[in-house]
Amino acid sequence: VGVQLTEKRDRKEALDAYTTALQGFERQKKDKQALAACKRIVELSPTIENLQLTADKASALGEGKTAATNLVQLGLLQEQEAPGSGFQSYERAYSFDPLNFQAIYLYGRGLFARNEVKECLTVLEPVVTRVKGLPELRELYAHALMAAKRPAEAEPYTWEAFEKDPEQLEEVASLIGVYLDINDTRGAMELAKRLEAHETAAGRRREFITSMYEMSDRRL
């Protein structure tokens, strides 16, 4: 308990010292030093107010990566208070650093939730098609392509996720449904045969049949 109290007291004293330093730098218009103090304050106390202040100072100095990092954390905190409220912070983070993967994902997810599918694809495509890995981004990209009725483009990403996680079977079944939605019977049949062969080899033929019935039922 004594150690915890000491750490808490030391933390408060450090925070007070950096806050005092920040005020001094601001009076002297020493912007770079003020930003450095803000960064330390955020490390000690990552509140909405401190994150916003640091992001604003970083953006004013043209430090886009720092601004984006703080805006992402700001958005996540805002989401804790009210789901969906972090969207504007994610959008700003993406505008400051279009290569911040977390900003890309969170902003893209927000666009998808708003049914702004075309905009979502525009945000995701440059990264997903050029950078390996990033499973969350790739899965979101597949969903957006499916929503845009572009199943052939979605298929590699959907199948990739399915091979890593058999629980993604319903996603593949849904993709077959998207092929049917655009009257691409050949594409639907080829993917269905591929899925049947995969599930049969894995001893899950019953699951395959069930998924096909459920997909069909949703389209009746």
PDB file of C-alpha atoms in Angstrom:
ATOM      1  CA  VAL A   1       0.000   0.000   0.000  1.00  0.00           C
ATOM      2  CA  GLY A   2       2.869   2.342   0.873  1.00  0.00           C
ATOM      3  CA  VAL A   3       4.470   1.821  -2.536  1.00  0.00           C
ATOM      4  CA  GLN A   4       1.172   2.503  -4.274  1.00  0.00           C
ATOM      5  CA  LEU A   5       0.672   5.713  -2.324  1.00  0.00           C
ATOM      6  CA  THR A   6       4.219   6.835  -3.163  1.00  0.00           C
ATOM      7  CA  GLU A   7       3.671   6.113  -6.861  1.00  0.00           C
ATOM      8  CA  LYS A   8       0.379   7.996  -6.793  1.00  0.00           C
ATOM      9  CA  ARG A   9       1.976  10.979  -5.037  1.00  0.00           C
ATOM     10  CA  ASP A  10       4.960  10.977  -7.403  1.00  0.00           C
ATOM     11  CA  ARG A  11       2.623  10.785 -10.385  1.00  0.00           C
ATOM     12  CA  LYS A  12       0.593  13.759  -9.167  1.00  0.00           C
ATOM     13  CA  GLU A  13       3.737  15.777  -8.472  1.00  0.00           C
ATOM     14  CA  ALA A  14       5.099  15.012 -11.945  1.00  0.00           C
ATOM     15  CA  LEU A  15       1.776  15.935 -13.522  1.00  0.00           C
ATOM     16  CA  ASP A  16       1.688  19.222 -11.614  1.00  0.00           C
ATOM     17  CA  ALA A  17       5.268  19.975 -12.698  1.00  0.00           C
ATOM     18  CA  TYR A  18       4.563  19.353 -16.380  1.00  0.00           C
ATOM     19  CA  THR A  19       1.339  21.357 -16.189  1.00  0.00           C
ATOM     20  CA  THR A  20       3.236  24.294 -14.696  1.00  0.00           C
ATOM     21  CA  ALA A  21       5.925  23.944 -17.362  1.00  0.00           C
ATOM     22  CA  LEU A  22       3.269  23.878 -20.088  1.00  0.00           C
ATOM     23  CA  GLN A  23       1.742  27.100 -18.829  1.00  0.00           C
ATOM     24  CA  GLY A  24       5.183  28.730 -18.827  1.00  0.00           C
ATOM     25  CA  PHE A  25       5.962  27.575 -22.362  1.00  0.00           C
ATOM     26  CA  GLU A  26       2.605  28.824 -23.582  1.00  0.00           C
ATOM     27  CA  ARG A  27       3.206  32.272 -22.069  1.00  0.00           C
ATOM     28  CA  GLN A  28       6.599  32.371 -23.773  1.00  0.00           C
ATOM     29  CA  LYS A  29       5.080  31.046 -27.038  1.00  0.00           C
ATOM     30  CA  LYS A  30       7.541  28.147 -27.076  1.00  0.00           C
ATOM     31  CA  ASP A  31       5.303  25.825 -29.048  1.00  0.00           C
ATOM     32  CA  LYS A  32       7.659  22.855 -29.438  1.00  0.00           C
ATOM     33  CA  GLN A  33       8.444  22.795 -25.734  1.00  0.00           C
ATOM     34  CA  ALA A  34       4.728  23.133 -24.964  1.00  0.00           C
ATOM     35  CA  LEU A  35       3.987  20.099 -27.141  1.00  0.00           C
ATOM     36  CA  ALA A  36       6.725  18.104 -25.410  1.00  0.00           C
ATOM     37  CA  ALA A  37       5.123  18.946 -22.053  1.00  0.00           C
ATOM     38  CA  CYS A  38       1.715  17.920 -23.408  1.00  0.00           C
ATOM     39  CA  LYS A  39       3.087  14.546 -24.460  1.00  0.00           C
ATOM     40  CA  ARG A  40       4.350  13.892 -20.944  1.00  0.00           C
ATOM     41  CA  ILE A  41       1.046  15.045 -19.445  1.00  0.00           C
ATOM     42  CA  VAL A  42      -0.856  12.612 -21.701  1.00  0.00           C
ATOM     43  CA  GLU A  43       1.440   9.770 -20.667  1.00  0.00           C
ATOM     44  CA  LEU A  44       0.647  10.492 -17.030  1.00  0.00           C
ATOM     45  CA  SER A  45      -3.023  11.364 -17.470  1.00  0.00           C
ATOM     46  CA  PRO A  46      -4.608  10.349 -20.819  1.00  0.00           C
ATOM     47  CA  THR A  47      -7.909  12.174 -20.320  1.00  0.00           C
ATOM     48  CA  ILE A  48     -10.161  13.466 -23.093  1.00  0.00           C
ATOM     49  CA  GLU A  49      -9.090  17.027 -22.348  1.00  0.00           C
ATOM     50  CA  ASN A  50      -5.355  16.244 -22.347  1.00  0.00           C
ATOM     51  CA  LEU A  51      -5.542  14.167 -25.521  1.00  0.00           C
ATOM     52  CA  GLN A  52      -7.488  16.916 -27.290  1.00  0.00           C
ATOM     53  CA  LEU A  53      -4.986  19.559 -26.184  1.00  0.00           C
ATOM     54  CA  THR A  54      -2.011  17.496 -27.342  1.00  0.00           C
ATOM     55  CA  ALA A  55      -3.648  16.722 -30.694  1.00  0.00           C
ATOM     56  CA  ASP A  56      -4.410  20.411 -31.260  1.00  0.00           C
ATOM     57  CA  LYS A  57      -0.869  21.502 -30.459  1.00  0.00           C
ATOM     58  CA  ALA A  58       0.626  18.760 -32.626  1.00  0.00           C
ATOM     59  CA  SER A  59      -1.606  19.685 -35.566  1.00  0.00           C
ATOM     60  CA  ALA A  60      -0.685  23.367 -35.210  1.00  0.00           C
ATOM     61  CA  LEU A  61       2.998  22.405 -35.490  1.00  0.00           C
ATOM     62  CA  GLY A  62       2.380  20.133 -38.473  1.00  0.00           C
ATOM     63  CA  GLU A  63       3.189  16.970 -36.526  1.00  0.00           C
ATOM     64  CA  GLY A  64       0.491  14.844 -38.138  1.00  0.00           C
ATOM     65  CA  LYS A  65       1.575  11.471 -36.745  1.00  0.00           C
ATOM     66  CA  THR A  66       1.483  12.745 -33.172  1.00  0.00           C
ATOM     67  CA  ALA A  67      -1.874  14.420 -33.749  1.00  0.00           C
ATOM     68  CA  ALA A  68      -3.303  11.220 -35.243  1.00  0.00           C
ATOM     69  CA  THR A  69      -2.056   9.024 -32.396  1.00  0.00           C
ATOM     70  CA  ASN A  70      -3.689  11.267 -29.802  1.00  0.00           C
ATOM     71  CA  LEU A  71      -6.919  11.604 -31.803  1.00  0.00           C
ATOM     72  CA  VAL A  72      -7.263   7.827 -32.044  1.00  0.00           C
ATOM     73  CA  GLN A  73      -6.922   7.517 -28.267  1.00  0.00           C
ATOM     74  CA  LEU A  74      -9.343  10.429 -27.872  1.00  0.00           C
ATOM     75  CA  GLY A  75     -11.911   8.680 -30.052  1.00  0.00           C
ATOM     76  CA  LEU A  76     -11.605   5.448 -28.083  1.00  0.00           C
ATOM     77  CA  LEU A  77     -12.240   7.326 -24.831  1.00  0.00           C
ATOM     78  CA  GLN A  78     -15.217   9.125 -26.373  1.00  0.00           C
ATOM     79  CA  GLU A  79     -16.629   5.765 -27.464  1.00  0.00           C
ATOM     80  CA  GLN A  80     -16.561   4.586 -23.855  1.00  0.00           C
ATOM     81  CA  GLU A  81     -18.857   7.468 -22.922  1.00  0.00           C
ATOM     82  CA  ALA A  82     -21.168   7.191 -25.941  1.00  0.00           C
ATOM     83  CA  PRO A  83     -20.871   4.569 -28.720  1.00  0.00           C
ATOM     84  CA  GLY A  84     -20.288   6.206 -32.089  1.00  0.00           C
ATOM     85  CA  SER A  85     -19.120   9.501 -30.611  1.00  0.00           C
ATOM     86  CA  GLY A  86     -15.493   8.950 -31.593  1.00  0.00           C
ATOM     87  CA  PHE A  87     -16.115   9.050 -35.349  1.00  0.00           C
ATOM     88  CA  GLN A  88     -15.035  12.661 -35.885  1.00  0.00           C
ATOM     89  CA  SER A  89     -11.819  12.055 -33.949  1.00  0.00           C
ATOM     90  CA  TYR A  90     -11.044   9.018 -36.113  1.00  0.00           C
ATOM     91  CA  GLU A  91     -11.779  11.048 -39.232  1.00  0.00           C
ATOM     92  CA  ARG A  92      -9.380  13.785 -38.106  1.00  0.00           C
ATOM     93  CA  ALA A  93      -6.752  11.196 -37.166  1.00  0.00           C
ATOM     94  CA  TYR A  94      -6.968   9.688 -40.644  1.00  0.00           C
ATOM     95  CA  SER A  95      -6.690  13.130 -42.259  1.00  0.00           C
ATOM     96  CA  PHE A  96      -3.501  13.841 -40.313  1.00  0.00           C
ATOM     97  CA  ASP A  97      -1.925  10.422 -40.926  1.00  0.00           C
ATOM     98  CA  PRO A  98      -3.514   8.281 -43.693  1.00  0.00           C
ATOM     99  CA  LEU A  99      -1.015   5.505 -42.904  1.00  0.00           C
ATOM    100  CA  ASN A 100      -2.013   5.105 -39.260  1.00  0.00           C
ATOM    101  CA  PHE A 101      -3.507   1.605 -39.408  1.00  0.00           C
ATOM    102  CA  GLN A 102      -5.604   2.058 -36.282  1.00  0.00           C
ATOM    103  CA  ALA A 103      -7.043   5.313 -37.617  1.00  0.00           C
ATOM    104  CA  ILE A 104      -7.771   3.661 -40.968  1.00  0.00           C
ATOM    105  CA  TYR A 105      -9.613   0.784 -39.330  1.00  0.00           C
ATOM    106  CA  LEU A 106     -11.643   2.869 -36.886  1.00  0.00           C
ATOM    107  CA  TYR A 107     -12.550   5.513 -39.466  1.00  0.00           C
ATOM    108  CA  GLY A 108     -13.372   2.858 -42.053  1.00  0.00           C
ATOM    109  CA  ARG A 109     -15.513   0.978 -39.541  1.00  0.00           C
ATOM    110  CA  GLY A 110     -17.381   4.176 -38.770  1.00  0.00           C
ATOM    111  CA  LEU A 111     -18.027   4.822 -42.458  1.00  0.00           C
ATOM    112  CA  PHE A 112     -19.270   1.251 -42.915  1.00  0.00           C
ATOM    113  CA  ALA A 113     -21.611   1.612 -39.929  1.00  0.00           C
ATOM    114  CA  ARG A 114     -23.032   4.731 -41.586  1.00  0.00           C
ATOM    115  CA  ASN A 115     -23.549   2.780 -44.821  1.00  0.00           C
ATOM    116  CA  GLU A 116     -21.013   4.992 -46.582  1.00  0.00           C
ATOM    117  CA  VAL A 117     -19.619   1.955 -48.361  1.00  0.00           C
ATOM    118  CA  LYS A 118     -17.920   3.730 -51.259  1.00  0.00           C
ATOM    119  CA  GLU A 119     -16.061   6.054 -48.895  1.00  0.00           C
ATOM    120  CA  CYS A 120     -15.138   3.092 -46.671  1.00  0.00           C
ATOM    121  CA  LEU A 121     -13.587   1.270 -49.623  1.00  0.00           C
ATOM    122  CA  THR A 122     -11.656   4.387 -50.640  1.00  0.00           C
ATOM    123  CA  VAL A 123     -10.110   4.569 -47.164  1.00  0.00           C
ATOM    124  CA  LEU A 124      -9.282   0.861 -46.868  1.00  0.00           C
ATOM    125  CA  GLU A 125      -8.194  -0.095 -50.374  1.00  0.00           C
ATOM    126  CA  PRO A 126      -4.770   1.647 -50.569  1.00  0.00           C
ATOM    127  CA  VAL A 127      -3.551  -0.144 -47.444  1.00  0.00           C
ATOM    128  CA  VAL A 128      -5.264  -3.538 -47.698  1.00  0.00           C
ATOM    129  CA  THR A 129      -4.115  -4.107 -51.278  1.00  0.00           C
ATOM    130  CA  ARG A 130      -0.502  -3.167 -50.548  1.00  0.00           C
ATOM    131  CA  VAL A 131       0.223  -4.306 -46.990  1.00  0.00           C
ATOM    132  CA  LYS A 132       0.175  -7.923 -45.831  1.00  0.00           C
ATOM    133  CA  GLY A 133      -1.405  -8.922 -42.551  1.00  0.00           C
ATOM    134  CA  LEU A 134      -3.834  -6.522 -40.879  1.00  0.00           C
ATOM    135  CA  PRO A 135      -6.620  -9.149 -40.495  1.00  0.00           C
ATOM    136  CA  GLU A 136      -9.168  -6.726 -39.010  1.00  0.00           C
ATOM    137  CA  LEU A 137      -8.721  -4.324 -41.918  1.00  0.00           C
ATOM    138  CA  ARG A 138      -8.926  -7.147 -44.461  1.00  0.00           C
ATOM    139  CA  GLU A 139     -12.118  -8.510 -42.918  1.00  0.00           C
ATOM    140  CA  LEU A 140     -13.724  -5.059 -42.907  1.00  0.00           C
ATOM    141  CA  TYR A 141     -12.629  -4.567 -46.514  1.00  0.00           C
ATOM    142  CA  ALA A 142     -14.288  -7.870 -47.486  1.00  0.00           C
ATOM    143  CA  HIS A 143     -17.523  -6.814 -45.784  1.00  0.00           C
ATOM    144  CA  ALA A 144     -17.481  -3.483 -47.605  1.00  0.00           C
ATOM    145  CA  LEU A 145     -16.888  -5.192 -50.963  1.00  0.00           C
ATOM    146  CA  MET A 146     -19.786  -7.527 -50.269  1.00  0.00           C
ATOM    147  CA  ALA A 147     -22.006  -4.576 -49.377  1.00  0.00           C
ATOM    148  CA  ALA A 148     -20.937  -2.942 -52.649  1.00  0.00           C
ATOM    149  CA  LYS A 149     -22.011  -6.127 -54.492  1.00  0.00           C
ATOM    150  CA  ARG A 150     -18.456  -6.884 -55.618  1.00  0.00           C
ATOM    151  CA  PRO A 151     -18.218 -10.550 -54.549  1.00  0.00           C
ATOM    152  CA  ALA A 152     -15.377 -11.602 -56.868  1.00  0.00           C
ATOM    153  CA  GLU A 153     -13.115  -8.964 -55.295  1.00  0.00           C
ATOM    154  CA  ALA A 154     -14.242  -9.890 -51.787  1.00  0.00           C
ATOM    155  CA  GLU A 155     -13.701 -13.624 -52.251  1.00  0.00           C
ATOM    156  CA  PRO A 156      -9.903 -13.780 -51.699  1.00  0.00           C
ATOM    157  CA  TYR A 157     -10.199 -11.856 -48.424  1.00  0.00           C
ATOM    158  CA  THR A 158     -13.247 -13.786 -47.206  1.00  0.00           C
ATOM    159  CA  TRP A 159     -11.657 -17.134 -48.008  1.00  0.00           C
ATOM    160  CA  GLU A 160      -8.399 -16.090 -46.355  1.00  0.00           C
ATOM    161  CA  ALA A 161     -10.255 -15.328 -43.114  1.00  0.00           C
ATOM    162  CA  PHE A 162     -12.218 -18.586 -43.368  1.00  0.00           C
ATOM    163  CA  GLU A 163      -9.075 -20.710 -43.750  1.00  0.00           C
ATOM    164  CA  LYS A 164      -7.708 -19.185 -40.554  1.00  0.00           C
ATOM    165  CA  ASP A 165     -11.010 -19.482 -38.682  1.00  0.00           C
ATOM    166  CA  PRO A 166     -13.614 -22.153 -39.624  1.00  0.00           C
ATOM    167  CA  GLU A 167     -16.189 -20.126 -37.693  1.00  0.00           C
ATOM    168  CA  GLN A 168     -16.150 -17.760 -40.680  1.00  0.00           C
ATOM    169  CA  LEU A 169     -18.203 -20.339 -42.621  1.00  0.00           C
ATOM    170  CA  GLU A 170     -21.266 -18.070 -42.504  1.00  0.00           C
ATOM    171  CA  GLU A 171     -19.268 -15.284 -44.143  1.00  0.00           C
ATOM    172  CA  VAL A 172     -18.450 -17.524 -47.105  1.00  0.00           C
ATOM    173  CA  ALA A 173     -22.079 -18.617 -47.319  1.00  0.00           C
ATOM    174  CA  SER A 174     -23.130 -14.965 -47.305  1.00  0.00           C
ATOM    175  CA  LEU A 175     -20.659 -14.278 -50.095  1.00  0.00           C
ATOM    176  CA  ILE A 176     -22.268 -17.023 -52.179  1.00  0.00           C
ATOM    177  CA  GLY A 177     -25.538 -15.195 -51.563  1.00  0.00           C
ATOM    178  CA  VAL A 178     -24.040 -11.948 -52.856  1.00  0.00           C
ATOM    179  CA  TYR A 179     -23.052 -13.723 -56.083  1.00  0.00           C
ATOM    180  CA  LEU A 180     -26.687 -14.809 -56.397  1.00  0.00           C
ATOM    181  CA  ASP A 181     -27.892 -11.275 -55.653  1.00  0.00           C
ATOM    182  CA  ILE A 182     -26.096  -9.986 -58.751  1.00  0.00           C
ATOM    183  CA  ASN A 183     -27.211 -13.026 -60.794  1.00  0.00           C
ATOM    184  CA  ASP A 184     -23.686 -14.408 -61.081  1.00  0.00           C
ATOM    185  CA  THR A 185     -24.761 -18.045 -60.880  1.00  0.00           C
ATOM    186  CA  ARG A 186     -21.424 -19.322 -62.107  1.00  0.00           C
ATOM    187  CA  GLY A 187     -19.512 -17.469 -59.416  1.00  0.00           C
ATOM    188  CA  ALA A 188     -21.917 -18.738 -56.766  1.00  0.00           C
ATOM    189  CA  MET A 189     -21.641 -22.354 -57.955  1.00  0.00           C
ATOM    190  CA  GLU A 190     -17.850 -22.292 -58.156  1.00  0.00           C
ATOM    191  CA  LEU A 191     -17.519 -20.901 -54.629  1.00  0.00           C
ATOM    192  CA  ALA A 192     -20.163 -23.343 -53.311  1.00  0.00           C
ATOM    193  CA  LYS A 193     -18.243 -26.298 -54.806  1.00  0.00           C
ATOM    194  CA  ARG A 194     -15.001 -25.002 -53.350  1.00  0.00           C
ATOM    195  CA  LEU A 195     -16.616 -24.620 -49.944  1.00  0.00           C
ATOM    196  CA  GLU A 196     -18.243 -28.069 -50.142  1.00  0.00           C
ATOM    197  CA  ALA A 197     -14.928 -29.733 -50.961  1.00  0.00           C
ATOM    198  CA  HIS A 198     -13.175 -27.884 -48.136  1.00  0.00           C
ATOM    199  CA  GLU A 199     -15.807 -28.721 -45.524  1.00  0.00           C
ATOM    200  CA  THR A 200     -16.159 -32.338 -46.648  1.00  0.00           C
ATOM    201  CA  ALA A 201     -12.404 -32.854 -46.354  1.00  0.00           C
ATOM    202  CA  ALA A 202     -12.547 -31.334 -42.865  1.00  0.00           C
ATOM    203  CA  GLY A 203     -15.422 -33.609 -41.811  1.00  0.00           C
ATOM    204  CA  ARG A 204     -17.900 -30.730 -41.669  1.00  0.00           C
ATOM    205  CA  ARG A 205     -20.219 -31.563 -44.565  1.00  0.00           C
ATOM    206  CA  ARG A 206     -23.264 -31.254 -42.276  1.00  0.00           C
ATOM    207  CA  GLU A 207     -22.214 -27.698 -41.373  1.00  0.00           C
ATOM    208  CA  PHE A 208     -21.843 -26.878 -45.071  1.00  0.00           C
ATOM    209  CA  ILE A 209     -25.354 -28.107 -45.879  1.00  0.00           C
ATOM    210  CA  THR A 210     -26.819 -26.199 -42.932  1.00  0.00           C
ATOM    211  CA  SER A 211     -25.078 -22.970 -43.993  1.00  0.00           C
ATOM    212  CA  MET A 212     -26.456 -23.321 -47.542  1.00  0.00           C
ATOM    213  CA  TYR A 213     -29.998 -23.833 -46.254  1.00  0.00           C
ATOM    214  CA  GLU A 214     -29.721 -20.826 -43.933  1.00  0.00           C
ATOM    215  CA  MET A 215     -28.324 -18.634 -46.733  1.00  0.00           C
ATOM    216  CA  SER A 216     -31.181 -19.699 -49.016  1.00  0.00           C
ATOM    217  CA  ASP A 217     -33.787 -19.064 -46.328  1.00  0.00           C
ATOM    218  CA  ARG A 218     -32.548 -15.502 -45.872  1.00  0.00           C
ATOM    219  CA  ARG A 219     -33.229 -14.858 -49.545  1.00  0.00           C
ATOM    220  CA  LEU A 220     -36.750 -16.274 -49.735  1.00  0.00           C
TER     221      LEU A 220
END
